[in-house]
XYZ file of C-alpha atoms in Angstrom:
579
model
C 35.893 -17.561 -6.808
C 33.388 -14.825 -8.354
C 32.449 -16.464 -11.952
C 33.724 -15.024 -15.442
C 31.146 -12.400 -16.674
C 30.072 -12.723 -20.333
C 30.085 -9.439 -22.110
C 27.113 -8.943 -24.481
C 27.358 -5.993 -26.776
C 23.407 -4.343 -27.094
C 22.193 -4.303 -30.556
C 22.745 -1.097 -32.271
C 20.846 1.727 -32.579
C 18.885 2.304 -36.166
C 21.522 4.107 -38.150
C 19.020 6.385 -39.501
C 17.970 7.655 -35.781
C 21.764 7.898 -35.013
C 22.589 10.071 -38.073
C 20.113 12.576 -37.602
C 20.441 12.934 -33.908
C 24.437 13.435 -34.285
C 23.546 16.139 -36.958
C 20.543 18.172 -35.508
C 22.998 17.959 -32.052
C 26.283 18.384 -33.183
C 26.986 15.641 -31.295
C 29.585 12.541 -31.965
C 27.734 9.459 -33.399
C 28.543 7.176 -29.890
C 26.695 9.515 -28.533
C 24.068 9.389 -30.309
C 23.704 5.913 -30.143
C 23.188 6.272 -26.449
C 19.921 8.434 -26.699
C 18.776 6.462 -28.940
C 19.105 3.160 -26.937
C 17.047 4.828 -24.530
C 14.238 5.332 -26.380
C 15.120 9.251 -27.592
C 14.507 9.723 -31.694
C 14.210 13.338 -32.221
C 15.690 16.564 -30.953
C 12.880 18.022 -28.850
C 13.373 14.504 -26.866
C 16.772 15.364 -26.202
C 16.614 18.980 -25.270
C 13.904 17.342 -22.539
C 16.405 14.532 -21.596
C 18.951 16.616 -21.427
C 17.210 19.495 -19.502
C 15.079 18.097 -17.170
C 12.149 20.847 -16.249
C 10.535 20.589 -12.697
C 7.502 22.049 -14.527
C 7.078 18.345 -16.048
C 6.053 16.507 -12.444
C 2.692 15.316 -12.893
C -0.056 16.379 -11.240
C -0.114 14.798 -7.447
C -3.987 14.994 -7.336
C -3.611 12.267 -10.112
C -2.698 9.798 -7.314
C -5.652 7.709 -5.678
C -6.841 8.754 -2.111
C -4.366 12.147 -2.617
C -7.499 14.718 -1.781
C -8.025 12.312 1.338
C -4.931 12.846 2.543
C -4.374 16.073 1.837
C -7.758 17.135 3.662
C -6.946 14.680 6.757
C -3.555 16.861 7.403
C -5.148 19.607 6.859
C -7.541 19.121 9.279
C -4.868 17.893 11.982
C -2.829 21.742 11.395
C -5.614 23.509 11.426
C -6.764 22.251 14.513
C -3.329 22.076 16.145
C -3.772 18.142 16.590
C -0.917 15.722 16.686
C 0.439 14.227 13.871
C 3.154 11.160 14.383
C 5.300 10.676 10.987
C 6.192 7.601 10.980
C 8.663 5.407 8.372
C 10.887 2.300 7.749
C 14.748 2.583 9.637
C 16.403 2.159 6.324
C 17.664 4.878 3.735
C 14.682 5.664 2.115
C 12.310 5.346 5.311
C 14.172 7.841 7.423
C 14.309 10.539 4.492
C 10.993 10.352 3.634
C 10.511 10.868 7.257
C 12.975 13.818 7.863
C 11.058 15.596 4.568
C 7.535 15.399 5.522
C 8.373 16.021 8.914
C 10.367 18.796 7.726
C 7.695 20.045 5.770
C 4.648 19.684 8.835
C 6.995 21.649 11.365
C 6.522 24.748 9.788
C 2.827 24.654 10.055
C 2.479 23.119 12.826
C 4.526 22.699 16.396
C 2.155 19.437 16.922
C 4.569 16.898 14.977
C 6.761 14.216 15.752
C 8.578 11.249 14.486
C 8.700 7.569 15.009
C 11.097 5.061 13.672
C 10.618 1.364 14.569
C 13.252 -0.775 16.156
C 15.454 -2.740 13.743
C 15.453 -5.898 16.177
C 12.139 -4.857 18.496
C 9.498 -4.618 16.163
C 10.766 -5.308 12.576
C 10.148 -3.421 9.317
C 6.776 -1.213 8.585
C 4.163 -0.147 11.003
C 4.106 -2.122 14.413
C 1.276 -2.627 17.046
C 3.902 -1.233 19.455
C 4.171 1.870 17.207
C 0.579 2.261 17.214
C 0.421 1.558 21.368
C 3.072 4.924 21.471
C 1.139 6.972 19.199
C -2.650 6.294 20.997
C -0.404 6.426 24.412
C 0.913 9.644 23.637
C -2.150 11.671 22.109
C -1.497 11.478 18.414
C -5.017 11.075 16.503
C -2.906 10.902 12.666
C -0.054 8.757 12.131
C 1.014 9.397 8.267
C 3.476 6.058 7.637
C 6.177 6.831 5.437
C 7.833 3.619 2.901
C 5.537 1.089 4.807
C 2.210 0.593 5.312
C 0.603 -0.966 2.351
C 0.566 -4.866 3.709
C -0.526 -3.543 7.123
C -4.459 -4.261 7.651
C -4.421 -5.717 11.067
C -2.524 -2.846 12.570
C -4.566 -0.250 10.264
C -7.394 -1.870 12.233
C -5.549 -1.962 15.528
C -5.007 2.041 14.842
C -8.673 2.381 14.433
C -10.036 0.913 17.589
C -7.703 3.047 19.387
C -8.994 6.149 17.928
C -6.188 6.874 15.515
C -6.321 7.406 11.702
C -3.458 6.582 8.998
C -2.629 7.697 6.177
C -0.018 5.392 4.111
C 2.637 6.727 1.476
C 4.262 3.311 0.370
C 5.521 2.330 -2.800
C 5.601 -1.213 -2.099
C 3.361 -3.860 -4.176
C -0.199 -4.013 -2.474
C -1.655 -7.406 -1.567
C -5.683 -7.841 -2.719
C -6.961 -6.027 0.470
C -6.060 -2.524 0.555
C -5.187 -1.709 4.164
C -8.723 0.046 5.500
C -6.651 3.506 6.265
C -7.991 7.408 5.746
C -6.128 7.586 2.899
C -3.973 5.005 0.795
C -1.070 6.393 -1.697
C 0.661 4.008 -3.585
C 1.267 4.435 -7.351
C 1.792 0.006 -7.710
C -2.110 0.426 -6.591
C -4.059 -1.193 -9.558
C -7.316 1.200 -9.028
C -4.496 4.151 -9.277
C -4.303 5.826 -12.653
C -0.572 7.647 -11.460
C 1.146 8.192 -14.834
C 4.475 6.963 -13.234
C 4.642 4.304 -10.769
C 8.411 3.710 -9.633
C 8.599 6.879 -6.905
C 10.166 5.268 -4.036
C 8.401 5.571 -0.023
C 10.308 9.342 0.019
C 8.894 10.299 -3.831
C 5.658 9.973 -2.019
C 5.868 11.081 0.932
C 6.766 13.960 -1.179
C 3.969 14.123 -3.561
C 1.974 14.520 -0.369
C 3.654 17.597 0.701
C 3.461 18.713 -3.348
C -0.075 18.124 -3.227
C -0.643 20.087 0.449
C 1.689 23.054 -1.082
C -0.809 23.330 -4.165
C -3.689 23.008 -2.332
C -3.203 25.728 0.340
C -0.990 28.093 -1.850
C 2.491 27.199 -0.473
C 4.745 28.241 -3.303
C 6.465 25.279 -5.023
C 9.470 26.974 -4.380
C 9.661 26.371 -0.561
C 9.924 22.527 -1.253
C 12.817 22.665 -3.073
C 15.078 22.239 0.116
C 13.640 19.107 0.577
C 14.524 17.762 -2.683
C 18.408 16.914 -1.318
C 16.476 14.470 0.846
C 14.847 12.976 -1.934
C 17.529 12.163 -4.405
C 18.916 10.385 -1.620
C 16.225 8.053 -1.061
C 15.982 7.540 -4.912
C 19.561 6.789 -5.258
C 19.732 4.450 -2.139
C 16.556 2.726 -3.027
C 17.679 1.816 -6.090
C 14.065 3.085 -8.007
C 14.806 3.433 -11.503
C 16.253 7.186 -12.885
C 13.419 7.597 -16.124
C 10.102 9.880 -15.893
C 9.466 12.014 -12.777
C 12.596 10.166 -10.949
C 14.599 11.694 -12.802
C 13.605 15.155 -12.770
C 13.515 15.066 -9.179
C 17.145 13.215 -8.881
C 18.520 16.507 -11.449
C 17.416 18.759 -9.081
C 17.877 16.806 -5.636
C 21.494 16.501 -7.061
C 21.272 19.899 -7.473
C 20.601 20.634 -4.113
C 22.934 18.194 -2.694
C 26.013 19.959 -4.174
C 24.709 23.818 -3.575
C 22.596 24.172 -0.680
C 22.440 20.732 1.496
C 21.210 20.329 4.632
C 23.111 20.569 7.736
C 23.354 16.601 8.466
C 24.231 15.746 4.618
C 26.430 18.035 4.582
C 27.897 16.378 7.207
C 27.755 13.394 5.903
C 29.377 14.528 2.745
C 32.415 15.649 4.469
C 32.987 12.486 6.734
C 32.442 10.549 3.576
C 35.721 12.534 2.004
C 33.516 13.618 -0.873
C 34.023 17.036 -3.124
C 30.936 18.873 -1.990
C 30.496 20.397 -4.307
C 30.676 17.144 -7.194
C 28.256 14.542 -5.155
C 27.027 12.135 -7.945
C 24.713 9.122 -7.252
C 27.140 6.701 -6.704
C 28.720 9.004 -4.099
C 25.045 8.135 -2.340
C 24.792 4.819 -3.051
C 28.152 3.895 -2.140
C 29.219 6.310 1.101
C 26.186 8.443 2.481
C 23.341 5.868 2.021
C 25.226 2.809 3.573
C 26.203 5.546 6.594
C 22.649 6.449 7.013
C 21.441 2.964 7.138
C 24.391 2.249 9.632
C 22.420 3.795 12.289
C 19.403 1.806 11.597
C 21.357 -1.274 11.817
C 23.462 -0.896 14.304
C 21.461 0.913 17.112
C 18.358 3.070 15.686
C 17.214 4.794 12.430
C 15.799 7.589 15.034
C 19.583 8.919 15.192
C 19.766 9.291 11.371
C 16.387 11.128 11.438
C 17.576 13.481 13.895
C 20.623 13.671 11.769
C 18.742 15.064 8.479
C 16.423 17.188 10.439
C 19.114 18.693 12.556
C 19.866 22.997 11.916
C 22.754 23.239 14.505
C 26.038 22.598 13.520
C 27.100 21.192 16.413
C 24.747 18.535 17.059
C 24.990 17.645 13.569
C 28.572 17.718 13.740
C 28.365 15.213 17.226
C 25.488 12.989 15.260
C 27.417 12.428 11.814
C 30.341 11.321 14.285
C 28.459 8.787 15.925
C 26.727 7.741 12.738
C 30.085 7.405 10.885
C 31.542 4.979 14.350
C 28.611 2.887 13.575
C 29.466 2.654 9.876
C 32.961 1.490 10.665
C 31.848 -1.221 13.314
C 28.964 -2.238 10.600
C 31.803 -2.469 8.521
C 34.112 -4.887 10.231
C 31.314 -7.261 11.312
C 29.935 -6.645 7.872
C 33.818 -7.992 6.945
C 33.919 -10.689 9.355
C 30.294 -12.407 8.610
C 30.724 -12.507 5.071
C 34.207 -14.403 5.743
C 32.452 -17.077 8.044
C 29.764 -17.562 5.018
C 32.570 -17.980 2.578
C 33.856 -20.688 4.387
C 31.083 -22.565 5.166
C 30.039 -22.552 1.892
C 32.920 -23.656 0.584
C 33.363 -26.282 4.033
C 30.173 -27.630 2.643
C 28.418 -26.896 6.031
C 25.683 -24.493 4.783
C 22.244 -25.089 4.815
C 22.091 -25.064 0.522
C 24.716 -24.995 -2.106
C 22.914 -26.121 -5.146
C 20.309 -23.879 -6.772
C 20.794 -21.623 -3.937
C 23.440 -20.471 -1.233
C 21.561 -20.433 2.033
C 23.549 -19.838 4.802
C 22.315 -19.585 8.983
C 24.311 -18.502 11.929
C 21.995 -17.498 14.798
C 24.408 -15.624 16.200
C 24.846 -13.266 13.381
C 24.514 -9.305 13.587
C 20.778 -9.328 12.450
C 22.088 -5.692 10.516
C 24.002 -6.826 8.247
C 22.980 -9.915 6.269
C 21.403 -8.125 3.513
C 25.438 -6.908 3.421
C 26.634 -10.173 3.423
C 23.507 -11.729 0.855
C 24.722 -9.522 -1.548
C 28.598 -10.364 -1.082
C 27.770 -14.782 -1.512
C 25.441 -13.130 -4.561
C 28.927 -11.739 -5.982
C 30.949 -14.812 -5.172
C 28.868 -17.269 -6.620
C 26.255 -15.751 -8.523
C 23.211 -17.632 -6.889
C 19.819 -16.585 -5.459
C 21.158 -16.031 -1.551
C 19.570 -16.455 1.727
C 21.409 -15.606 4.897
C 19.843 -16.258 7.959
C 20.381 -15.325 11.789
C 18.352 -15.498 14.824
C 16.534 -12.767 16.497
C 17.009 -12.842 20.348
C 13.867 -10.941 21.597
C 11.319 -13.686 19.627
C 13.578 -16.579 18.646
C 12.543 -16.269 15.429
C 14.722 -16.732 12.747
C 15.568 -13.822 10.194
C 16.575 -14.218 6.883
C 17.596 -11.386 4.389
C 17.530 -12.545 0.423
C 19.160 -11.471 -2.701
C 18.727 -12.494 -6.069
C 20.124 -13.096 -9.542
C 19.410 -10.459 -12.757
C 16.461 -12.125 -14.452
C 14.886 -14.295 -11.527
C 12.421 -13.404 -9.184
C 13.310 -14.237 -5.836
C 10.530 -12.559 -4.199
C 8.243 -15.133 -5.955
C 10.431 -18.086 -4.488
C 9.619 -16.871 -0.644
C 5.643 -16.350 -1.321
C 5.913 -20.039 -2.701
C 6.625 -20.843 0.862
C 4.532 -18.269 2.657
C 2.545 -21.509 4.819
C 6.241 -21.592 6.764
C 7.192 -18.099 7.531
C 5.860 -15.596 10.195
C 6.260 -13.145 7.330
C 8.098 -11.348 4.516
C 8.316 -8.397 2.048
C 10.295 -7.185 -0.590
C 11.316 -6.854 -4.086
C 12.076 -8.919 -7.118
C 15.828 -9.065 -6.107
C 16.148 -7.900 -2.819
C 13.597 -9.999 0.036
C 13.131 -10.139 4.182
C 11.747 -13.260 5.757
C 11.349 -14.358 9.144
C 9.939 -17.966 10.269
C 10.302 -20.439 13.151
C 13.655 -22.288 13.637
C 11.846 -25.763 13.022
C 10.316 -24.712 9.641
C 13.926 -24.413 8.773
C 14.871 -27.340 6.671
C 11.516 -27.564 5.039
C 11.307 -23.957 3.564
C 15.295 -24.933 2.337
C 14.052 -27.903 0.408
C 11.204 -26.188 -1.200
C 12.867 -23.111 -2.173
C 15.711 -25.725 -3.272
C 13.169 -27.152 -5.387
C 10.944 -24.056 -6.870
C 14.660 -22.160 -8.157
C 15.552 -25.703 -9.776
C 12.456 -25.926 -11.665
C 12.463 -22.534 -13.168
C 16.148 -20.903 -12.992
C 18.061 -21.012 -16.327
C 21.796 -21.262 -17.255
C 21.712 -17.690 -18.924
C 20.091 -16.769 -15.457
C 23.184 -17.885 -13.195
C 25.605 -16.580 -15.908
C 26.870 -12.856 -14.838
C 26.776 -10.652 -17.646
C 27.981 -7.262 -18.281
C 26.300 -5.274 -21.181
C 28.758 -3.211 -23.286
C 26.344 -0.337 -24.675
C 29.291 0.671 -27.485
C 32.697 0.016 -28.413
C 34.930 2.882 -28.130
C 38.759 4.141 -29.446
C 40.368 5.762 -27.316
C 40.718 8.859 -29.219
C 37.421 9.305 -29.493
C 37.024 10.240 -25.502
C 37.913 14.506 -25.749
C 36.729 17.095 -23.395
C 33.570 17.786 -25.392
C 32.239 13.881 -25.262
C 33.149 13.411 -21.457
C 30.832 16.965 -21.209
C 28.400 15.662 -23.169
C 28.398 12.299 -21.681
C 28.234 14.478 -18.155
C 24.471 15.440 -19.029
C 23.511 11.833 -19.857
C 23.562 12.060 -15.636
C 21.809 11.095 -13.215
C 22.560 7.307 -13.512
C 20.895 4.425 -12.122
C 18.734 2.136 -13.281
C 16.986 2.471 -16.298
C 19.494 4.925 -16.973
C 22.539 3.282 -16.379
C 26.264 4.709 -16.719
C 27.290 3.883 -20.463
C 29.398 1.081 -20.514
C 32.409 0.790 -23.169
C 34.627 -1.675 -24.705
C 38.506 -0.886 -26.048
C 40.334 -3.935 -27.136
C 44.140 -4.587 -27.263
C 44.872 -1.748 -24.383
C 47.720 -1.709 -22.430
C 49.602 -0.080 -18.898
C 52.451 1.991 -19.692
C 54.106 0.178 -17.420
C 52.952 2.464 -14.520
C 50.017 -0.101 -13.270
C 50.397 -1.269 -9.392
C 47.834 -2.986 -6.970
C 46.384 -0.436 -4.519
C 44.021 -0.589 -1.370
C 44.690 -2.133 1.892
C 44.812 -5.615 0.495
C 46.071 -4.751 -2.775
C 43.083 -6.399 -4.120
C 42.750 -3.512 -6.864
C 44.433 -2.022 -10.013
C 45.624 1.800 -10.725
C 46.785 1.754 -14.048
C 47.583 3.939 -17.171
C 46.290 2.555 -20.094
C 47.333 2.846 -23.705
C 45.193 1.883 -26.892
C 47.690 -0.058 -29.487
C 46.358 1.975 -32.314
C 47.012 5.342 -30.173
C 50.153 5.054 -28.720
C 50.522 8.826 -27.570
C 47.004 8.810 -25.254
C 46.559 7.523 -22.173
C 44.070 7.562 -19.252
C 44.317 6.638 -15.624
C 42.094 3.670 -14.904
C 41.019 2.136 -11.757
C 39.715 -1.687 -11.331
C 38.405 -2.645 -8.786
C 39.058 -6.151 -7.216
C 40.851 -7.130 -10.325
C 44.451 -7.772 -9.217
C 44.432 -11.604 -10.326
C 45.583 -9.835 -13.666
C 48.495 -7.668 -12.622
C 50.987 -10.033 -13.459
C 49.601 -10.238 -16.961
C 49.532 -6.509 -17.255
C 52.910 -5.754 -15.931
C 54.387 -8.148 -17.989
C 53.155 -5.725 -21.526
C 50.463 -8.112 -22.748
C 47.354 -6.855 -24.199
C 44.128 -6.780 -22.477
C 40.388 -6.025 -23.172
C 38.252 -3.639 -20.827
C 35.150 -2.510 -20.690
C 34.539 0.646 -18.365
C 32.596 3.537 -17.723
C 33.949 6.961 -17.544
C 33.835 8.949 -14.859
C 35.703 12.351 -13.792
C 37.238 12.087 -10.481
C 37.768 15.492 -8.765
C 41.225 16.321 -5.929
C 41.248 20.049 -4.578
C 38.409 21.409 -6.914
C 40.926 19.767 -10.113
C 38.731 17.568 -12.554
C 40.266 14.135 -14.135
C 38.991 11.912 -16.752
C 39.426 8.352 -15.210
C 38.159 4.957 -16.626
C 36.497 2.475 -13.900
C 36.916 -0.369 -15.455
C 34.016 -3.099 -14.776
C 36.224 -6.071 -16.394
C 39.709 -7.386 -18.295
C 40.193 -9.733 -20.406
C 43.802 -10.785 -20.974
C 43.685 -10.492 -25.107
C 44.858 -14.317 -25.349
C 41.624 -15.589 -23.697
C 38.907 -13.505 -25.220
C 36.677 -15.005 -27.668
């Protein structure tokens, strides 16, 4: 079902650039190559790649509105007046809440949190948020990942005698939300030297900026930095510039000194604590974080993160885990029913686009299930349910690498009640009878501008590689190129004419995936331990002694404290069928 990907080896680095680096570094030419794909020519580019220097942030007064906001808290501790923090229920909402509220409860006793409801009141800030706030005495509501698209409830704030202050990250619309203070690096009157922080990143230049202002040593906020790598993994922001100092050192604090609720979280997730990588995040702590926001309320994860007893943490990561597993097997069972109407024919769009509505679907987990049609059938992807409390319908979108799906929706903003997002990742909701019309038109604006290379899955092989050439001093080396994500990806690799040593079996609970031991033809005597995922159409091949192609990345998988060098393979082609 999920289409061939093409591989497409990047063009190679200038040789001259490759030579010198691998000199002046000592380092192995591959290697090399890598820094300089990603922009790095000389040596005292390296040393700052590879030793990223918390004395590099920039300067959080550079942001537009900062000495606004900074006075406006200020103003709120000093005169012991409440402040309501208040953020998104996903991932990146609820840390950038737990920091900054964090952060204000040691000044001030006069704090609190808010976290909307998933199904209640939607994403971002809500009149009903606003009613609790004015209800309950807060004058300052600081609104954390959200905000930035909010004028009329700015407005509503206002009238009831409550200010905001918004730390979103989000693309602004023309009117800038009339609030005390607006941060938002994507603002166009901002001159912020880097502009991809996600909601927490500035929630936490906030605090930065507070710190520096009223001589709170820079020191005392790096606690808060385990919080923060989390939202930047999770979110997906890329790892380059300030992210990625602040992901090196969040890391850092992740594996050494985290908090009581992630460290919870990193033993229910059955990771080494003391080896936590981004992936780990993206792949076992952030989906159990946003578990609780989708399956009952991104208050419990808050409460989580902010939590300094044991116990309760302890009783909170237990519940937050049960919620994982239940998101899990609806998660499982949803994106089976898609499958099959999709492939029934009884969708709502299988052309340019796989749209898919139940209205009885878990409203939680069809951004899950978008991204799962995305992987079967490599399409821009709607799913759609029905929320009970309006009757409107909700629809969460995912895209294709290279088109922008966020564009589609806004095409069709006349039919929906409203929406927000990103370039590949989209929330919608509209009436039930504006249904089939937004279908055809969306239909139509992906037909007229999607391309073939577009809805052709591609994997980009940054290097070939012998096998020989992987010791213990390039899998070190190739340790420091961390942290990955975007804009920094893993390193990707391609050995041809590998094969199992005859060792190779399927694994996992469907035996949908491949352990094997790999062998290069031209070096017979090394081997590595590979894993590959979701690949077990090619066992028989395998275990039969033919040949294959990979490409992988290499990772180091640790049991009992014990390093290994493994190879997660991305793709195989059986040797007979590559081109």
């Amino acid at each position: 079902m999920v289409k061939e990907r093409k591989w497409i080896i990047k063009e190679p680095a200038d040789p001259s650039v490759v030579s010198q680096l691998a000199s002046e570094l000592g380092i192995d030419p591959v290697l090399a190559g890598l820094l300089a794909q990603r922009g790095i020519r000389t040596f005292s580019e390296a040393r700052a790649f590879f030793r990223p220097d918390l004395g590099n942030l920039h300067d959080p007064f550079l942001m537009k509105d900062m000495d606004r906001a900074v006075e406006r808290v200020r103003e709120a501790v000093a005169g012991n007046a409440p402040i309501l923090v208040y953020g998104d229920y996903d991932v990146d909402g609820t840390t950038a809440v737990a920091l900054v509220y964090s952060f204000l409860k040691k000044l001030t006793d006069a704090v609190d949190f808010y976290i909307p409801d998933r199904y209640d009141e939607g994403y971002g800030l809500s009149f009903k948020g606003v009613d609790w706030a004015a209800e309950h005495g807060f004058g300052l509501i600081i609104a954390l990942d959200c905000g930035i698209k909010a004028n009329d409830k700015v407005s509503y704030a206002a009238s009831k005698g409550v200010d905001v202050i918004i730390c979103d990250h989000h693309l602004p619309e023309d009117e800038i939300p009339e609030a005390v203070a607006v941060l938002d690096p994507k603002r166009a009157d901002c001159g912020y030297p880097f502009d991809d922080l996600s909601g927490c990143g500035v929630g936490f230049k906030l605090v930065q900026a507070y710190a520096s202002r009223y001589g709170i040593p820079f020191e005392n906020l790096i606690s808060l930095l385990d919080l923060l790598v989390v939202s930047i993994a999770a979110d997906l922001v890329s790892v380059t510039g300030e992210n990625r100092i602040l992901a090196h050192y969040g890391l850092k604090q992740l594996n050494e000194h985290p908090r009581m609720g992630l460290h919870t979280m990193i033993r229910l997730s059955g990771l080494d604590p003391e080896h936590v990588t981004i992936d780990d995040i993206v792949f076992k702590i952030g989906p159990r974080i946003n578990a609780a926001g989708r399956m009952e309320s991104g208050r419990v994860a808050v409460e989580l993160l902010t939590s300094t007893d044991e116990a309760e943490a302890e009783r909170i990561g237990l519940e937050i885990n049960k919620y994982n597993n239940e998101r899990k097997n609806i998660d499982r069972e949803i994106t089976q029913e898609a499958l099959e109407m999709v492939q029934s024919g009884s969708c709502l769009s299988s052309g340019n686009a796989t749209i898919v509505y139940n209205p009885s679907w878990h409203k939680g987990v069809v951004g899950i299930v978008a991204s799962r049609l995305v992987e079967a059938f490599y399409k821009p992807t709607i799913v759609f349910s029905k929320t009970q409390s309006n009757g409107l319908v909700t629809g969460s979108a995912r895209s294709v690498h290279g088109f922008d799906l966020y564009d589609a929706i806004e095409s069709c903003a006349d039919l929906l009640e409203n929406f927000g997002g990103h370039l590949y990742a989209a929330g919608l909701t509209l009436k039930e009878e504006n249904l089939p019309e937004f279908c055809r038109r969306i239909e139509q604006f992906i037909g007229d501008r999607i391309t073939s290379e577009m809805l052709t899955p591609v994997i980009y092989v940054d290097s070939r590689l012998d096998f020989d050439t992987i010791t213990p001093k390039f899998v070190r080396i190739l340790k420091q190129f961390q942290p990955f994500g975007p804009g920094n990806t893993a390193p990707v690799f391609l050995t041809e004419n590998v094969y199992d040593n005859g060792n190779g079996r399927k694994v996992g609970a469907d035996a949908g995936h491949l352990k094997l031991e790999l062998i290069q033809e031209s070096q017979p005597y090394r081997h590595f331990s590979a894993i590959a995922f979701n690949k077990a159409e090619h066992f028989d091949h395998i275990k039969n002694g033919n040949p294959i192609d990979i490409c992988y990345s290499i990772v180091e998988n640790y049991y009992r404290g014990i390093a290994n060098i493994q190879l997660r393979v991305k793709d195989i082609h059986d040797r007979e069928d590559f081109i």
